[in-house]
Amino acid sequence: MSVSTCQMKERYNQQGFLSAVPVLDDTELREARQAFNHLEREFGEEYTQYSLHNVHLQYPWVMGLAKHPHILQVVQSILGSDVILLDSRFICKYPTSPTPHPTATQAGNDAITLTSEEEVRSLETDQQNETGLPFVAWHQDMRYWGIAGGPVLSVWLALDDSLAESGALKVIPGSHCSGLLPHQLASRPGNMLSVNQEIPEELVQTDSALLCPLLAGQMSIHDGFLVHASDPNTSQKRRCGFVIRYIPTCAYPVQDPDRPRHFHATVMASGSDQFNHFSTLL
């Protein structure tokens, strides 16, 4: 393991996330975007916004992204060498407003920085006035994943720039250490979470929120217990990302009526499985 990978693992364990990790080169990014654009033309934007679920089983180019060596290098440094690809989904926020907001801080052409908590709060104030636009409420992924015995790690691979005005990921650093927080039915219209839930506002330490902008071809990674959200896309550009969930082979599905999940698309991403917890594992 390289020193830089060791440092990323340490930061991940402390903060619960990593951001702006380079993955795709220019050629790989161009090819992935062309392939996704083809699906967009075939199925339409209403479908590709959220319904391209577990298509790594259908399209070799999607499987190639999920098993990209630059992704797996970081994932393995955190989860170990034996890793299962649990689930995947493309998520797109399409442009809905003709008036863009100020962009996230960008340094040069190939680096992008976390946006301060003051900028996050300013953006939230502006975007609270945008009723009904698609957004993702504050939540923890583990509220929806019936998995025990090991962590769930989520990757967001950006096919488009994911900036402040296009609804980039925002996180509460260190919140993965707080355990599972209560969730309730969301009252604000437009929540993209399929169960329309959110963590009550009084339990979210929004003063410490950080925005995690990405350039196309970069990825962010976060722990299943990390509190995170994203605001509406108020830019004039699409914001598309590929979300991939990974678990170590020691993790197993649980029967939880509050988290009813079926895992029909599990694939060995690396290493070998000595536990056999998933009967459908490919």
Tab-separated table of C-alpha atoms in Angstrom:
chain	number	residue	atom	x	y	z
A	1	MET	CA	0.000	0.000	0.000
A	2	SER	CA	1.436	3.361	-0.953
A	3	VAL	CA	1.907	6.146	1.578
A	4	SER	CA	-0.814	8.197	-0.108
A	5	THR	CA	-3.269	5.298	0.113
A	6	CYS	CA	-2.394	4.836	3.780
A	7	GLN	CA	-3.077	8.517	4.359
A	8	MET	CA	-6.410	8.255	2.550
A	9	LYS	CA	-7.397	5.286	4.730
A	10	GLU	CA	-6.516	7.182	7.896
A	11	ARG	CA	-8.468	10.246	6.761
A	12	TYR	CA	-11.432	8.074	5.782
A	13	ASN	CA	-11.500	6.375	9.180
A	14	GLN	CA	-11.393	9.746	10.957
A	15	GLN	CA	-13.746	11.760	8.762
A	16	GLY	CA	-15.956	9.062	7.205
A	17	PHE	CA	-15.359	10.214	3.639
A	18	LEU	CA	-12.844	11.050	0.916
A	19	SER	CA	-13.376	13.495	-1.916
A	20	ALA	CA	-11.864	14.516	-5.258
A	21	VAL	CA	-9.996	11.222	-5.732
A	22	PRO	CA	-8.913	10.898	-9.401
A	23	VAL	CA	-10.195	7.801	-11.259
A	24	LEU	CA	-10.856	8.179	-14.999
A	25	ASP	CA	-8.449	9.580	-17.550
A	26	ASP	CA	-9.739	11.756	-20.397
A	27	THR	CA	-10.292	8.820	-22.768
A	28	GLU	CA	-12.099	6.691	-20.167
A	29	LEU	CA	-14.302	9.615	-19.174
A	30	ARG	CA	-15.211	10.431	-22.767
A	31	GLU	CA	-16.131	6.807	-23.490
A	32	ALA	CA	-18.208	6.474	-20.313
A	33	ARG	CA	-20.111	9.670	-21.039
A	34	GLN	CA	-20.777	8.611	-24.617
A	35	ALA	CA	-22.113	5.253	-23.425
A	36	PHE	CA	-24.346	6.898	-20.820
A	37	ASN	CA	-25.597	9.450	-23.333
A	38	HIS	CA	-26.666	6.537	-25.540
A	39	LEU	CA	-28.748	5.114	-22.658
A	40	GLU	CA	-30.183	8.567	-22.069
A	41	ARG	CA	-31.333	8.783	-25.685
A	42	GLU	CA	-32.718	5.252	-25.560
A	43	PHE	CA	-34.677	5.489	-22.305
A	44	GLY	CA	-35.252	9.210	-21.770
A	45	GLU	CA	-34.225	11.536	-18.960
A	46	GLU	CA	-37.158	10.706	-16.695
A	47	TYR	CA	-35.933	7.105	-16.588
A	48	THR	CA	-32.189	7.724	-16.458
A	49	GLN	CA	-32.599	10.181	-13.580
A	50	TYR	CA	-32.825	7.325	-11.053
A	51	SER	CA	-33.950	4.044	-12.658
A	52	LEU	CA	-30.692	2.689	-14.135
A	53	HIS	CA	-30.276	0.310	-11.205
A	54	ASN	CA	-27.725	-2.543	-11.156
A	55	VAL	CA	-27.112	-2.270	-14.879
A	56	HIS	CA	-23.536	-3.433	-14.247
A	57	LEU	CA	-25.042	-6.861	-14.959
A	58	GLN	CA	-26.198	-5.743	-18.424
A	59	TYR	CA	-23.444	-3.536	-19.778
A	60	PRO	CA	-19.755	-4.496	-19.715
A	61	TRP	CA	-18.702	-0.839	-19.723
A	62	VAL	CA	-20.631	-0.283	-16.474
A	63	MET	CA	-19.015	-3.348	-14.896
A	64	GLY	CA	-15.690	-1.944	-16.030
A	65	LEU	CA	-16.372	1.251	-14.088
A	66	ALA	CA	-17.415	-0.682	-10.990
A	67	LYS	CA	-14.200	-2.726	-11.134
A	68	HIS	CA	-11.915	0.116	-12.190
A	69	PRO	CA	-8.470	-0.473	-10.640
A	70	HIS	CA	-8.211	3.088	-9.320
A	71	ILE	CA	-11.490	2.633	-7.448
A	72	LEU	CA	-10.656	-0.817	-6.133
A	73	GLN	CA	-7.228	0.260	-4.936
A	74	VAL	CA	-8.793	2.719	-2.522
A	75	VAL	CA	-11.750	0.478	-1.633
A	76	GLN	CA	-9.447	-2.443	-0.820
A	77	SER	CA	-7.262	-0.243	1.374
A	78	ILE	CA	-10.354	0.412	3.507
A	79	LEU	CA	-12.334	-2.856	3.329
A	80	GLY	CA	-9.550	-5.372	2.726
A	81	SER	CA	-8.710	-7.443	-0.322
A	82	ASP	CA	-11.949	-9.494	-0.447
A	83	VAL	CA	-14.668	-7.135	-1.663
A	84	ILE	CA	-18.228	-7.623	-2.941
A	85	LEU	CA	-19.928	-5.200	-5.309
A	86	LEU	CA	-23.300	-4.982	-3.570
A	87	ASP	CA	-25.331	-2.596	-5.691
A	88	SER	CA	-25.034	0.195	-8.256
A	89	ARG	CA	-27.155	3.011	-9.631
A	90	PHE	CA	-26.791	6.008	-11.934
A	91	ILE	CA	-28.200	9.192	-10.416
A	92	CYS	CA	-28.783	12.298	-12.516
A	93	LYS	CA	-29.998	15.724	-11.546
A	94	TYR	CA	-31.059	17.467	-14.720
A	95	PRO	CA	-31.004	21.263	-15.102
A	96	THR	CA	-34.240	22.913	-14.018
A	97	SER	CA	-33.339	26.576	-13.556
A	98	PRO	CA	-32.032	29.084	-16.127
A	99	THR	CA	-30.214	31.112	-13.462
A	100	PRO	CA	-27.059	29.457	-12.156
A	101	HIS	CA	-25.743	30.066	-8.653
A	102	PRO	CA	-22.082	30.917	-7.943
A	103	THR	CA	-19.772	27.965	-8.434
A	104	ALA	CA	-17.784	26.063	-5.848
A	105	THR	CA	-14.199	27.069	-5.264
A	106	GLN	CA	-12.011	25.707	-8.048
A	107	ALA	CA	-8.215	25.904	-8.034
A	108	GLY	CA	-6.763	25.712	-11.521
A	109	ASN	CA	-8.101	23.356	-14.156
A	110	ASP	CA	-7.659	20.014	-12.432
A	111	ALA	CA	-8.156	20.568	-8.711
A	112	ILE	CA	-11.239	21.425	-6.716
A	113	THR	CA	-11.562	22.259	-3.034
A	114	LEU	CA	-14.122	21.666	-0.328
A	115	THR	CA	-16.512	24.582	0.057
A	116	SER	CA	-16.675	26.222	3.481
A	117	GLU	CA	-19.603	25.799	5.860
A	118	GLU	CA	-20.581	29.452	5.353
A	119	GLU	CA	-20.946	28.877	1.605
A	120	VAL	CA	-22.927	25.697	2.289
A	121	ARG	CA	-25.377	27.588	4.510
A	122	SER	CA	-25.697	30.388	1.958
A	123	LEU	CA	-26.506	27.891	-0.786
A	124	GLU	CA	-29.017	26.123	1.453
A	125	THR	CA	-30.814	29.412	2.109
A	126	ASP	CA	-31.042	30.147	-1.619
A	127	GLN	CA	-32.151	26.656	-2.537
A	128	GLN	CA	-34.790	26.319	0.159
A	129	ASN	CA	-36.748	28.761	-1.965
A	130	GLU	CA	-36.580	26.332	-4.915
A	131	THR	CA	-39.578	24.180	-3.907
A	132	GLY	CA	-40.099	20.823	-5.569
A	133	LEU	CA	-36.719	20.568	-7.305
A	134	PRO	CA	-35.057	17.145	-6.901
A	135	PHE	CA	-32.748	17.001	-3.892
A	136	VAL	CA	-31.505	14.409	-1.385
A	137	ALA	CA	-32.352	15.014	2.280
A	138	TRP	CA	-29.926	14.505	5.163
A	139	HIS	CA	-29.698	10.772	5.733
A	140	GLN	CA	-27.444	7.773	6.397
A	141	ASP	CA	-27.193	4.989	3.832
A	142	MET	CA	-27.288	2.294	6.517
A	143	ARG	CA	-30.863	3.283	7.288
A	144	TYR	CA	-31.797	1.635	3.994
A	145	TRP	CA	-29.318	-1.236	3.728
A	146	GLY	CA	-30.094	-4.505	5.542
A	147	ILE	CA	-26.446	-5.347	6.056
A	148	ALA	CA	-24.601	-6.363	9.232
A	149	GLY	CA	-21.208	-7.824	10.080
A	150	GLY	CA	-19.236	-5.239	8.129
A	151	PRO	CA	-19.328	-1.723	6.703
A	152	VAL	CA	-21.014	-0.518	3.537
A	153	LEU	CA	-18.844	1.846	1.491
A	154	SER	CA	-20.388	4.068	-1.178
A	155	VAL	CA	-18.553	5.498	-4.183
A	156	TRP	CA	-19.845	8.438	-6.227
A	157	LEU	CA	-18.037	8.475	-9.582
A	158	ALA	CA	-18.697	11.770	-11.344
A	159	LEU	CA	-19.493	11.575	-15.068
A	160	ASP	CA	-20.230	15.309	-15.000
A	161	ASP	CA	-18.768	18.053	-12.844
A	162	SER	CA	-20.552	18.023	-9.494
A	163	LEU	CA	-20.333	21.572	-8.181
A	164	ALA	CA	-22.120	23.720	-5.637
A	165	GLU	CA	-24.729	25.026	-8.063
A	166	SER	CA	-25.419	21.587	-9.541
A	167	GLY	CA	-26.161	19.967	-6.182
A	168	ALA	CA	-22.871	18.402	-5.096
A	169	LEU	CA	-22.603	16.053	-2.131
A	170	LYS	CA	-22.452	17.697	1.290
A	171	VAL	CA	-21.365	15.804	4.400
A	172	ILE	CA	-21.072	16.125	8.172
A	173	PRO	CA	-17.438	15.061	8.836
A	174	GLY	CA	-17.064	12.486	11.594
A	175	SER	CA	-20.800	11.782	11.825
A	176	HIS	CA	-20.184	8.137	10.905
A	177	CYS	CA	-19.071	7.633	14.528
A	178	SER	CA	-22.517	8.544	15.921
A	179	GLY	CA	-24.286	5.310	15.036
A	180	LEU	CA	-27.653	5.130	13.295
A	181	LEU	CA	-29.754	8.270	13.844
A	182	PRO	CA	-33.569	8.445	13.758
A	183	HIS	CA	-35.143	9.159	10.371
A	184	GLN	CA	-38.608	10.566	9.720
A	185	LEU	CA	-40.876	11.289	6.772
A	186	ALA	CA	-39.554	14.283	4.846
A	187	SER	CA	-41.883	17.265	4.562
A	188	ARG	CA	-40.084	19.195	1.804
A	189	PRO	CA	-41.209	18.157	-1.710
A	190	GLY	CA	-38.686	16.762	-4.186
A	191	ASN	CA	-36.737	14.316	-2.007
A	192	MET	CA	-35.099	11.750	-4.332
A	193	LEU	CA	-34.781	9.106	-1.597
A	194	SER	CA	-37.153	6.333	-2.563
A	195	VAL	CA	-38.605	6.088	0.960
A	196	ASN	CA	-38.805	9.908	1.299
A	197	GLN	CA	-37.142	10.041	4.714
A	198	GLU	CA	-34.750	12.454	6.398
A	199	ILE	CA	-32.880	12.902	9.658
A	200	PRO	CA	-34.649	15.529	11.817
A	201	GLU	CA	-32.958	18.891	11.377
A	202	GLU	CA	-32.189	19.254	15.080
A	203	LEU	CA	-30.010	16.123	14.943
A	204	VAL	CA	-27.852	17.331	12.022
A	205	GLN	CA	-24.833	19.457	12.879
A	206	THR	CA	-25.193	21.652	9.828
A	207	ASP	CA	-22.686	24.179	11.187
A	208	SER	CA	-19.940	21.652	10.404
A	209	ALA	CA	-21.229	20.694	6.933
A	210	LEU	CA	-18.760	20.560	4.068
A	211	LEU	CA	-19.508	20.578	0.351
A	212	CYS	CA	-17.582	17.975	-1.672
A	213	PRO	CA	-17.411	19.193	-5.277
A	214	LEU	CA	-16.003	16.870	-7.929
A	215	LEU	CA	-14.692	17.288	-11.421
A	216	ALA	CA	-15.869	14.731	-13.975
A	217	GLY	CA	-13.707	11.615	-13.629
A	218	GLN	CA	-13.156	12.063	-9.895
A	219	MET	CA	-14.855	10.130	-7.107
A	220	SER	CA	-15.910	10.600	-3.524
A	221	ILE	CA	-16.230	7.753	-1.021
A	222	HIS	CA	-18.261	7.701	2.171
A	223	ASP	CA	-19.118	5.356	5.012
A	224	GLY	CA	-22.642	3.973	5.333
A	225	PHE	CA	-23.166	5.812	8.635
A	226	LEU	CA	-21.972	9.216	7.376
A	227	VAL	CA	-24.693	11.872	7.463
A	228	HIS	CA	-24.905	13.417	3.991
A	229	ALA	CA	-27.252	15.144	1.548
A	230	SER	CA	-27.321	17.147	-1.667
A	231	ASP	CA	-29.249	20.208	-2.810
A	232	PRO	CA	-31.137	20.748	-6.084
A	233	ASN	CA	-29.340	21.310	-9.360
A	234	THR	CA	-29.955	24.981	-10.079
A	235	SER	CA	-27.357	25.158	-12.851
A	236	GLN	CA	-27.898	24.833	-16.578
A	237	LYS	CA	-25.918	21.585	-16.777
A	238	ARG	CA	-26.628	17.940	-16.012
A	239	ARG	CA	-25.073	16.419	-12.901
A	240	CYS	CA	-24.676	12.670	-13.436
A	241	GLY	CA	-22.862	10.218	-11.186
A	242	PHE	CA	-22.447	6.474	-10.831
A	243	VAL	CA	-23.055	5.258	-7.278
A	244	ILE	CA	-21.440	1.944	-6.329
A	245	ARG	CA	-21.801	0.142	-2.984
A	246	TYR	CA	-19.099	-2.206	-1.738
A	247	ILE	CA	-18.871	-4.461	1.311
A	248	PRO	CA	-16.250	-6.845	2.695
A	249	THR	CA	-17.092	-10.528	2.290
A	250	CYS	CA	-17.618	-10.857	6.068
A	251	ALA	CA	-20.741	-8.664	5.826
A	252	TYR	CA	-24.109	-10.373	5.459
A	253	PRO	CA	-27.755	-9.499	4.722
A	254	VAL	CA	-30.231	-9.315	7.602
A	255	GLN	CA	-34.007	-9.625	7.653
A	256	ASP	CA	-35.093	-6.237	8.950
A	257	PRO	CA	-38.681	-5.098	8.261
A	258	ASP	CA	-37.491	-1.498	8.480
A	259	ARG	CA	-34.801	-2.166	5.880
A	260	PRO	CA	-36.305	-4.675	3.418
A	261	ARG	CA	-33.645	-5.226	0.773
A	262	HIS	CA	-32.981	-7.949	-1.757
A	263	PHE	CA	-29.541	-8.287	-3.269
A	264	HIS	CA	-29.810	-9.879	-6.699
A	265	ALA	CA	-26.833	-8.199	-8.367
A	266	THR	CA	-23.925	-8.989	-6.041
A	267	VAL	CA	-20.596	-9.604	-7.785
A	268	MET	CA	-17.109	-10.371	-6.518
A	269	ALA	CA	-15.183	-7.173	-7.121
A	270	SER	CA	-11.848	-8.509	-5.871
A	271	GLY	CA	-10.332	-11.380	-3.941
A	272	SER	CA	-12.349	-14.424	-2.897
A	273	ASP	CA	-15.394	-15.181	-0.747
A	274	GLN	CA	-14.918	-17.630	2.110
A	275	PHE	CA	-18.188	-16.764	3.857
A	276	ASN	CA	-20.861	-17.403	1.172
A	277	HIS	CA	-23.377	-15.033	2.728
A	278	PHE	CA	-24.923	-14.129	-0.665
A	279	SER	CA	-26.485	-17.015	-2.569
A	280	THR	CA	-26.764	-14.904	-5.742
A	281	LEU	CA	-23.100	-13.847	-5.793
A	282	LEU	CA	-21.646	-13.929	-9.298
